[in-house]
PDB file of C-alpha atoms in Angstrom:
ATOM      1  CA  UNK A   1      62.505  52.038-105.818  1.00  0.00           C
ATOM      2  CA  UNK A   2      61.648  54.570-108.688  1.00  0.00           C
ATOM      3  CA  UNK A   3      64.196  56.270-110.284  1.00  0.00           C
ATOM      4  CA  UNK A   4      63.801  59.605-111.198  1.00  0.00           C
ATOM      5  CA  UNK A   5      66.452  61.605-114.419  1.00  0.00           C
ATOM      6  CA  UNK A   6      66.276  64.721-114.554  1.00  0.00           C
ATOM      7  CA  UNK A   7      67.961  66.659-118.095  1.00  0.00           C
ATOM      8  CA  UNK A   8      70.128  68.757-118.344  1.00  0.00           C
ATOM      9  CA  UNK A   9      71.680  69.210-114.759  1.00  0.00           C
ATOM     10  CA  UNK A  10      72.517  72.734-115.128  1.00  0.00           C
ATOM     11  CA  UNK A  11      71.833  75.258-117.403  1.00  0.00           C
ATOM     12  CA  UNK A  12      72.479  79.416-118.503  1.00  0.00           C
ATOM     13  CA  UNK A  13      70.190  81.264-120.564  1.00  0.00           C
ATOM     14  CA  UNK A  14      69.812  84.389-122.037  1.00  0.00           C
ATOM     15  CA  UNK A  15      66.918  86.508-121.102  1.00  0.00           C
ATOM     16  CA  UNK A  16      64.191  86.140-123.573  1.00  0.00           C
ATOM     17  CA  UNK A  17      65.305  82.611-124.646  1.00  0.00           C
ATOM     18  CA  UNK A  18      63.774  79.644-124.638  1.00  0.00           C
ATOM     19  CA  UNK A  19      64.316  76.207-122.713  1.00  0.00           C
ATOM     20  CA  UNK A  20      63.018  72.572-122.540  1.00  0.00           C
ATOM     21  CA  UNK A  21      63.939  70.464-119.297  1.00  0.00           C
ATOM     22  CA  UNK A  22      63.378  67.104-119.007  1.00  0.00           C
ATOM     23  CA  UNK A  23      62.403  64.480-116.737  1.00  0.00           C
ATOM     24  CA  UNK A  24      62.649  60.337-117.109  1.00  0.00           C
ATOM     25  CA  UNK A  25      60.868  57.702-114.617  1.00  0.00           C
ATOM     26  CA  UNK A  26      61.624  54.103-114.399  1.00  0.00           C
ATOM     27  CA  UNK A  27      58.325  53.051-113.546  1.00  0.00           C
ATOM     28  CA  UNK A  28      54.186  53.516-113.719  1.00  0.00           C
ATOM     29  CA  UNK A  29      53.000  56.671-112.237  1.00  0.00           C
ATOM     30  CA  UNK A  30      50.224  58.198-110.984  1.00  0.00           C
ATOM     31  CA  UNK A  31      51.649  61.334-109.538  1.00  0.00           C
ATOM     32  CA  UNK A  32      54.206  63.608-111.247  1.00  0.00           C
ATOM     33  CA  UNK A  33      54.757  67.221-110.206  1.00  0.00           C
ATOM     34  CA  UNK A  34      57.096  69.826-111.140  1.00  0.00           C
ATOM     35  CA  UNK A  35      58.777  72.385-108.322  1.00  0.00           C
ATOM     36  CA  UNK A  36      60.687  75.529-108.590  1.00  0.00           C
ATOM     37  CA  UNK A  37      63.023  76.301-105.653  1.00  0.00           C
ATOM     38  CA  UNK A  38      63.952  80.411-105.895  1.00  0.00           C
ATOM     39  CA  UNK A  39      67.487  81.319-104.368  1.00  0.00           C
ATOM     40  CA  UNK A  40      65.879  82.032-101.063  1.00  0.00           C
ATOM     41  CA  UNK A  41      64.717  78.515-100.898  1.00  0.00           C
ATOM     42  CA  UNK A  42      61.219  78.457-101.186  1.00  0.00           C
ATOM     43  CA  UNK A  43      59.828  75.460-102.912  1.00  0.00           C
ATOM     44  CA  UNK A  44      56.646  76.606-105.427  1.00  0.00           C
ATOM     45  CA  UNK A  45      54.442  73.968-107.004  1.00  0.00           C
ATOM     46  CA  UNK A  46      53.879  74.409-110.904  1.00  0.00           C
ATOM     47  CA  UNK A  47      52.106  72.331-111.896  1.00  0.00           C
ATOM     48  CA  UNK A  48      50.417  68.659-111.416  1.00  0.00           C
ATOM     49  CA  UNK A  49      50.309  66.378-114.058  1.00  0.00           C
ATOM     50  CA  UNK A  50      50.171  63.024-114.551  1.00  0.00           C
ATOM     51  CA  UNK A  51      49.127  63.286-118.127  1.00  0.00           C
ATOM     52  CA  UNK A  52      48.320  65.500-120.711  1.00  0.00           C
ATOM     53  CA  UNK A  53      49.321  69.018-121.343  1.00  0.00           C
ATOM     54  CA  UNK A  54      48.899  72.104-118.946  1.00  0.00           C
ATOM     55  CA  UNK A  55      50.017  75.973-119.392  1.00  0.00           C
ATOM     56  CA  UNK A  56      50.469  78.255-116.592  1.00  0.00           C
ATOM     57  CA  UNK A  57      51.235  81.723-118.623  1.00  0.00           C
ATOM     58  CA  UNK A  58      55.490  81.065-119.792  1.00  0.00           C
ATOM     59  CA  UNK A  59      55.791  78.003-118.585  1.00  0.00           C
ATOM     60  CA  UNK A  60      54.053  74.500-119.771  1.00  0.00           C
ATOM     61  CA  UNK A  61      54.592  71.096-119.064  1.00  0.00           C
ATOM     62  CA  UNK A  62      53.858  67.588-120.961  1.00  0.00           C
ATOM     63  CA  UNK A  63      53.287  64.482-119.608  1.00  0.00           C
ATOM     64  CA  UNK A  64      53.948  61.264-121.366  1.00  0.00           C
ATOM     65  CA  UNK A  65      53.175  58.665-118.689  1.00  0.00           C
ATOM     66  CA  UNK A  66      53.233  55.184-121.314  1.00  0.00           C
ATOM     67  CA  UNK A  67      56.935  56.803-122.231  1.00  0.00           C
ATOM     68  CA  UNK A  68      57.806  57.769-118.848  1.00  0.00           C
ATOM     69  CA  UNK A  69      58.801  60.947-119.512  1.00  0.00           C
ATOM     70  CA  UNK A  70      57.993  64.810-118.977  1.00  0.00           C
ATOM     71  CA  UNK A  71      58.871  68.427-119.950  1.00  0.00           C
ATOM     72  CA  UNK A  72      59.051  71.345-118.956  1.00  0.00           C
ATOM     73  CA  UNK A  73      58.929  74.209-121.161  1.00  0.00           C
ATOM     74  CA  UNK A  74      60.021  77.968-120.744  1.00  0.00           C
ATOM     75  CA  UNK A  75      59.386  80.632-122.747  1.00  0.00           C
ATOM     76  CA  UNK A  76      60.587  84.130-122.769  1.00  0.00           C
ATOM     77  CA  UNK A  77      62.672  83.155-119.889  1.00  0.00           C
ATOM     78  CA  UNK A  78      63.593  86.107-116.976  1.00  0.00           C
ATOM     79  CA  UNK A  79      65.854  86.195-114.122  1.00  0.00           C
ATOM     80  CA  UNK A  80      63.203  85.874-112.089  1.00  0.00           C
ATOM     81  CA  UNK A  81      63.299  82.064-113.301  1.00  0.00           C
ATOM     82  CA  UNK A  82      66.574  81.336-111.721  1.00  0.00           C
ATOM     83  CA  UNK A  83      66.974  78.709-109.223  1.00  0.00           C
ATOM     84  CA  UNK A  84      66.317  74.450-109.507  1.00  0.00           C
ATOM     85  CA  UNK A  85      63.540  73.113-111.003  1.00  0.00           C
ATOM     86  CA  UNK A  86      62.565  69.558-109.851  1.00  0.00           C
ATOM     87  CA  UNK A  87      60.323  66.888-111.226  1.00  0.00           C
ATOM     88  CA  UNK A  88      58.451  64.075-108.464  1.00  0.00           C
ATOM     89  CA  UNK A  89      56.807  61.277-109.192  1.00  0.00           C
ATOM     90  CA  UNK A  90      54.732  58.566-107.124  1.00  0.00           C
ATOM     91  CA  UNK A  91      53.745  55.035-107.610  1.00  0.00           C
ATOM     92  CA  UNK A  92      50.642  55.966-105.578  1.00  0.00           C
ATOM     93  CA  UNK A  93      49.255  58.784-103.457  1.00  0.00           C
ATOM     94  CA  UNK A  94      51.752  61.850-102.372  1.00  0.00           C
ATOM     95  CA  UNK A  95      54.757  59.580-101.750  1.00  0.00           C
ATOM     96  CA  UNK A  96      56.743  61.529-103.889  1.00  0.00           C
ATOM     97  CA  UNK A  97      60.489  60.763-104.893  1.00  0.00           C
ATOM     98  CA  UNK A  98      62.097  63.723-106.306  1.00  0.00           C
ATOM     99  CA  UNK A  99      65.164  63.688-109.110  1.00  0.00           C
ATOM    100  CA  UNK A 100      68.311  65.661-108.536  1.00  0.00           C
ATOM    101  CA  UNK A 101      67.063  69.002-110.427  1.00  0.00           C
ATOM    102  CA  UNK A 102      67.918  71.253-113.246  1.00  0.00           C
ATOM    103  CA  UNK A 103      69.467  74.584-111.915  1.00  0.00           C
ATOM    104  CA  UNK A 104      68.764  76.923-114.291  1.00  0.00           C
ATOM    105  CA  UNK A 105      70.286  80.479-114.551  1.00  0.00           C
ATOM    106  CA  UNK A 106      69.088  83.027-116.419  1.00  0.00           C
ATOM    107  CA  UNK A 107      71.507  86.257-117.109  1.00  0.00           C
ATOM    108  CA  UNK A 108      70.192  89.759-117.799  1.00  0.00           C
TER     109      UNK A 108
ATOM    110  CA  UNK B   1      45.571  81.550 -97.351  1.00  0.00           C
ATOM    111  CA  UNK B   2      48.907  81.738 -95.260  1.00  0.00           C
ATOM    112  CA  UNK B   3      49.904  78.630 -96.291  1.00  0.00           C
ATOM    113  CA  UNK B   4      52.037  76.248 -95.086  1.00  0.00           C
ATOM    114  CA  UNK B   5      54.039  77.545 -91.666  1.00  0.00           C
ATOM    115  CA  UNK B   6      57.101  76.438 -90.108  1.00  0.00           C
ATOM    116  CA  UNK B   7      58.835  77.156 -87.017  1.00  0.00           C
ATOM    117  CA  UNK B   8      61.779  77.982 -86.350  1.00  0.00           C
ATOM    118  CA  UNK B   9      63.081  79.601 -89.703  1.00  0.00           C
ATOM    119  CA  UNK B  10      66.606  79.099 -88.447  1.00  0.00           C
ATOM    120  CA  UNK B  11      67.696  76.535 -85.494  1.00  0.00           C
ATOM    121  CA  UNK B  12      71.023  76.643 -84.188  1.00  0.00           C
ATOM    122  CA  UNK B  13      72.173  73.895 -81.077  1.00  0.00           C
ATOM    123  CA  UNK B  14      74.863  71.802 -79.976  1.00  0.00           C
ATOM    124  CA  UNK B  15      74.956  67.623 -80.273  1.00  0.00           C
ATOM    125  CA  UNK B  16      73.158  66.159 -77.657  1.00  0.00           C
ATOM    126  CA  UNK B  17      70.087  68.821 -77.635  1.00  0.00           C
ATOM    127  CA  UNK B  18      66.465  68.169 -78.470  1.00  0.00           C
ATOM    128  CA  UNK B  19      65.015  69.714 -81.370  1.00  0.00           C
ATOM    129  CA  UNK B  20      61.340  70.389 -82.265  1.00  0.00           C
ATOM    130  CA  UNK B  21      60.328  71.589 -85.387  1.00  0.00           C
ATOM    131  CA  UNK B  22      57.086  72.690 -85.875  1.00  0.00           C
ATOM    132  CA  UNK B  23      54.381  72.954 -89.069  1.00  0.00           C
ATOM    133  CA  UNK B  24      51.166  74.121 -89.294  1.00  0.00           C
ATOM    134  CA  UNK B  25      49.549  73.120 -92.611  1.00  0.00           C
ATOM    135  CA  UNK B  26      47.009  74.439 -94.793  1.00  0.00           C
ATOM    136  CA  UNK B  27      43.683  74.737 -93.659  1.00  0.00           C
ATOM    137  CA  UNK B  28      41.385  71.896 -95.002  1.00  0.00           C
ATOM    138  CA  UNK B  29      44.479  69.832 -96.283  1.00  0.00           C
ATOM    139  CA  UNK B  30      44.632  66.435 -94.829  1.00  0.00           C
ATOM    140  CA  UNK B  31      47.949  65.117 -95.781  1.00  0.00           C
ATOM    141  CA  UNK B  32      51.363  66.272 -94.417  1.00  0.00           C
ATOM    142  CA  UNK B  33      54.217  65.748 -95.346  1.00  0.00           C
ATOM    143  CA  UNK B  34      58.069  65.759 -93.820  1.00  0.00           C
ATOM    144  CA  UNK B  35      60.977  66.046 -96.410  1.00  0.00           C
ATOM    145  CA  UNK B  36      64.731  66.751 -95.474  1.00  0.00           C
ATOM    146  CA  UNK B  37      66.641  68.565 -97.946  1.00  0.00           C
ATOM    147  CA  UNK B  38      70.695  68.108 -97.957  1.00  0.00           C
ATOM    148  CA  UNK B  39      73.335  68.549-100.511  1.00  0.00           C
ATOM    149  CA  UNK B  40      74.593  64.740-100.733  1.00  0.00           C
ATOM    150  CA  UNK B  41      71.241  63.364-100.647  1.00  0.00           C
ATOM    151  CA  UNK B  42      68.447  65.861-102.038  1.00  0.00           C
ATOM    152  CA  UNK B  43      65.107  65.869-101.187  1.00  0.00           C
ATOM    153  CA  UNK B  44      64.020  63.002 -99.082  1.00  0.00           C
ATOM    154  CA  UNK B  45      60.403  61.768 -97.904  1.00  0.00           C
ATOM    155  CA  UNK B  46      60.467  61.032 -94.207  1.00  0.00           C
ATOM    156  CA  UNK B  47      57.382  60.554 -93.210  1.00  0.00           C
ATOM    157  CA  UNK B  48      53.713  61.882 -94.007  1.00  0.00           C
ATOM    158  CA  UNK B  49      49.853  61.689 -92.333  1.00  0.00           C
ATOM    159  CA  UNK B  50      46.808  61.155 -93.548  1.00  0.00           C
ATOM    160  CA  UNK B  51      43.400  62.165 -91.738  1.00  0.00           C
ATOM    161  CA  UNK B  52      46.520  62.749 -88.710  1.00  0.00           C
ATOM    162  CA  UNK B  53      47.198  59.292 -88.868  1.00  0.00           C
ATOM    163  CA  UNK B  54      50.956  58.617 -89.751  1.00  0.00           C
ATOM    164  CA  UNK B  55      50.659  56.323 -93.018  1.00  0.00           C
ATOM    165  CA  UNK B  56      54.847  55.858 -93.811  1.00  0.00           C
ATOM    166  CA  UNK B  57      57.348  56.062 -91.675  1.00  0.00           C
ATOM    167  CA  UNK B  58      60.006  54.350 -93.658  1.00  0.00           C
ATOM    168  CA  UNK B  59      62.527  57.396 -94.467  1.00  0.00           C
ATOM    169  CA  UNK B  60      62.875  58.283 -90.984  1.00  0.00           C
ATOM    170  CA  UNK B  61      66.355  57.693 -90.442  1.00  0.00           C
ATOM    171  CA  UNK B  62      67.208  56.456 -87.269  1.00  0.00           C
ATOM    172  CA  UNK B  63      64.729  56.158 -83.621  1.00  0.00           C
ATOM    173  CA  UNK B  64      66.304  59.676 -82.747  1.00  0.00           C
ATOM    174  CA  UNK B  65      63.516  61.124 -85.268  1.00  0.00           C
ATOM    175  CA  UNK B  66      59.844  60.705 -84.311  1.00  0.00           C
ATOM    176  CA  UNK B  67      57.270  62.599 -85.598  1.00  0.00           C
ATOM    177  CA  UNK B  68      53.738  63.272 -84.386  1.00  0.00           C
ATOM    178  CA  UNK B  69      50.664  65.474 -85.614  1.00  0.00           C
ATOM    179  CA  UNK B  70      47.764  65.717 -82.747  1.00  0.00           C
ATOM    180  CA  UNK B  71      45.059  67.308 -84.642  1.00  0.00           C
ATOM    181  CA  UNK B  72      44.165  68.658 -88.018  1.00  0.00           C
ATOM    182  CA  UNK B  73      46.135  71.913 -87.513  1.00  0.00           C
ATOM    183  CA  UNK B  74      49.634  71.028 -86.074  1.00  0.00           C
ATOM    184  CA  UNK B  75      52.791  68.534 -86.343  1.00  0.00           C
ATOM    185  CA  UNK B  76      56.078  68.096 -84.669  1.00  0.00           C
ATOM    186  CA  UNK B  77      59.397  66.585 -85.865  1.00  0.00           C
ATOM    187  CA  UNK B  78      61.899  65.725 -83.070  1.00  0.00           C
ATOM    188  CA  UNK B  79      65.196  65.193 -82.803  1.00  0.00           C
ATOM    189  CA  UNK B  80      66.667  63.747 -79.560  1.00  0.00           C
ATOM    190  CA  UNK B  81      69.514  63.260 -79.326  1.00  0.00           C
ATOM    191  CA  UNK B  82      70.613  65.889 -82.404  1.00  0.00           C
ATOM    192  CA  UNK B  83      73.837  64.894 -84.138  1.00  0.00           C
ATOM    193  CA  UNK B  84      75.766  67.049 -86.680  1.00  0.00           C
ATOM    194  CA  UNK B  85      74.705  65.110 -89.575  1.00  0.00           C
ATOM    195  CA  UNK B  86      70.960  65.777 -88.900  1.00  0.00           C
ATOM    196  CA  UNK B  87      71.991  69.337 -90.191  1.00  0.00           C
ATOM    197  CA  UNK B  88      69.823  69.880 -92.818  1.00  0.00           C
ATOM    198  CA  UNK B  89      66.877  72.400 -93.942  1.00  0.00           C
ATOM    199  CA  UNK B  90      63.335  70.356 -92.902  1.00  0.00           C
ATOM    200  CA  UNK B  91      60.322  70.975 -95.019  1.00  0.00           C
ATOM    201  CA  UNK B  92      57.019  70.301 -93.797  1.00  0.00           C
ATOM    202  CA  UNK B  93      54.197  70.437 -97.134  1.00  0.00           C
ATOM    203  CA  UNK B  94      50.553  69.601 -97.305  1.00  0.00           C
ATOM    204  CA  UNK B  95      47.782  68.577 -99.729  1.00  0.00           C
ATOM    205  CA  UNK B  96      44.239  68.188-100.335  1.00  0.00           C
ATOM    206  CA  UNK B  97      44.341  64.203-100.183  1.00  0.00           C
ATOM    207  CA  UNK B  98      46.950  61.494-101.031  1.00  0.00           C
ATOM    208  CA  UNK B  99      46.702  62.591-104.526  1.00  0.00           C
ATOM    209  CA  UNK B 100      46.853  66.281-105.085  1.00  0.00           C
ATOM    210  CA  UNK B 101      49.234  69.470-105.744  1.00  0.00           C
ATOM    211  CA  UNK B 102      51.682  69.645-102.836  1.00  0.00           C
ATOM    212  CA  UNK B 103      52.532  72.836-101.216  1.00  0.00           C
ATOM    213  CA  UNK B 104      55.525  73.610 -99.263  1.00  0.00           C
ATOM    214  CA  UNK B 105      56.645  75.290 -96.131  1.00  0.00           C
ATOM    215  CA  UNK B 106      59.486  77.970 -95.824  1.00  0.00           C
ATOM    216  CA  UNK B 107      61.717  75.666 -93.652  1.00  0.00           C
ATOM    217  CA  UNK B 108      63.763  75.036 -90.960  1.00  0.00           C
ATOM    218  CA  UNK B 109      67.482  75.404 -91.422  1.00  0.00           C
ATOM    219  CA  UNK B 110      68.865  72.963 -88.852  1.00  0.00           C
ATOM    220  CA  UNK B 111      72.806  73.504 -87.580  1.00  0.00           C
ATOM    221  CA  UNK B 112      73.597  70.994 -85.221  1.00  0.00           C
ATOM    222  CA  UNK B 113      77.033  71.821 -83.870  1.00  0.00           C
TER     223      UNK B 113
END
């Protein structure tokens, strides 16, 4: 099946700084999807995008789909961004395979 | 919109017991989903509707799980007989159509004792 990297597993930032994660897929998509999951659990769709660019206020995402790859960017970041941020992808329709996540902790 | 609901936030029971989760999904969505979440194995599909038809099946683990969803507005997951290692949180998340922005539940934390 499709194999799904995510980059880097874990990471600390500052408050205010800056942070690109990354996500690599072995195969063809149509569907890719990136999820925060807060400390309480709660799963929160950013954004869909199987190509292209989109911005949602801090946060962006690219979509390479001939490389197989995607970002995530975060600017300015707060500690409100804590928790794991996953990438899904899908050969077709919603069947989406998620990667192992980035936890990401932002200090004050 | 209210979103996604689940039912029970929390389960506790012992191995041997039934358990029925519950998920109501978005008004107007017509796919739901089921996805277990563990430690060891992260997020995994188990199985999701279309149009309340179930489409895929295939990460249901073993014939303890079944899974139904009568109408538009309502599926079960059930567990029967339970066994410690179904302990797990259960998400239940719906779209639009086969190919759209996913939204998730709150969950179920599962203990199976």
């Amino acid at each position: 099946g499709i194999q799904v990297e995510q980059s880097p597993p874990d990471l600390i930032l500052q408050e205010g700084a800056n942070s690109t994660l990354r996500c690599n897929f072995s195969d063809s998509v149509n569907n890719l999807q990136w999820f925060h999951q807060n400390p309480w659990g709660q799963l929160i769709n950013l954004f869909y995008i199987p190509s292209g660019t989109k911005q949602n206020g801090r946060l962006s995402a690219t979509t390479v789909a001939t490389e197989r790859y995607s970002l995530l960017y975060i600017s300015s970041s707060q500690t409100t961004d804590s928790g794991v941020y996953f990438c899904a992808v899908a050969l077709y329709g919603n069947k989406l395979v998620f990667g192992a996540g980035t936890i990401l902790r932002v200090k004050s | 919109d209210a979103g996604v609901i689940q039912s029970p936030r929390h389960e506790v029971t012992e191995m041997g017991q039934e358990v029925t989760l519950r998920c109501k999904p978005i008004s107007g969505h017509n796919s739901l989903f089921w996805y277990r979440q563990t430690m060891m194995r992260g997020l995994e599909l188990l199985i999701y509707f279309n149009n309340n038809v179930p489409i895929d099946d295939s990460g249901m683990p073993e014939d303890r799980f079944s899974a139904k969803m009568p109408n538009a507005s309502f599926s079960t997951l059930k567990i029967q007989p339970s066994e410690p290692r179904d302990s797990a949180v259960y998400f239940c998340a719906s779209s639009l159509s086969q190919n759209e922005k996913l939204f998730f539940g709150s969950g179920t934390q599962l203990s199976v004792l």
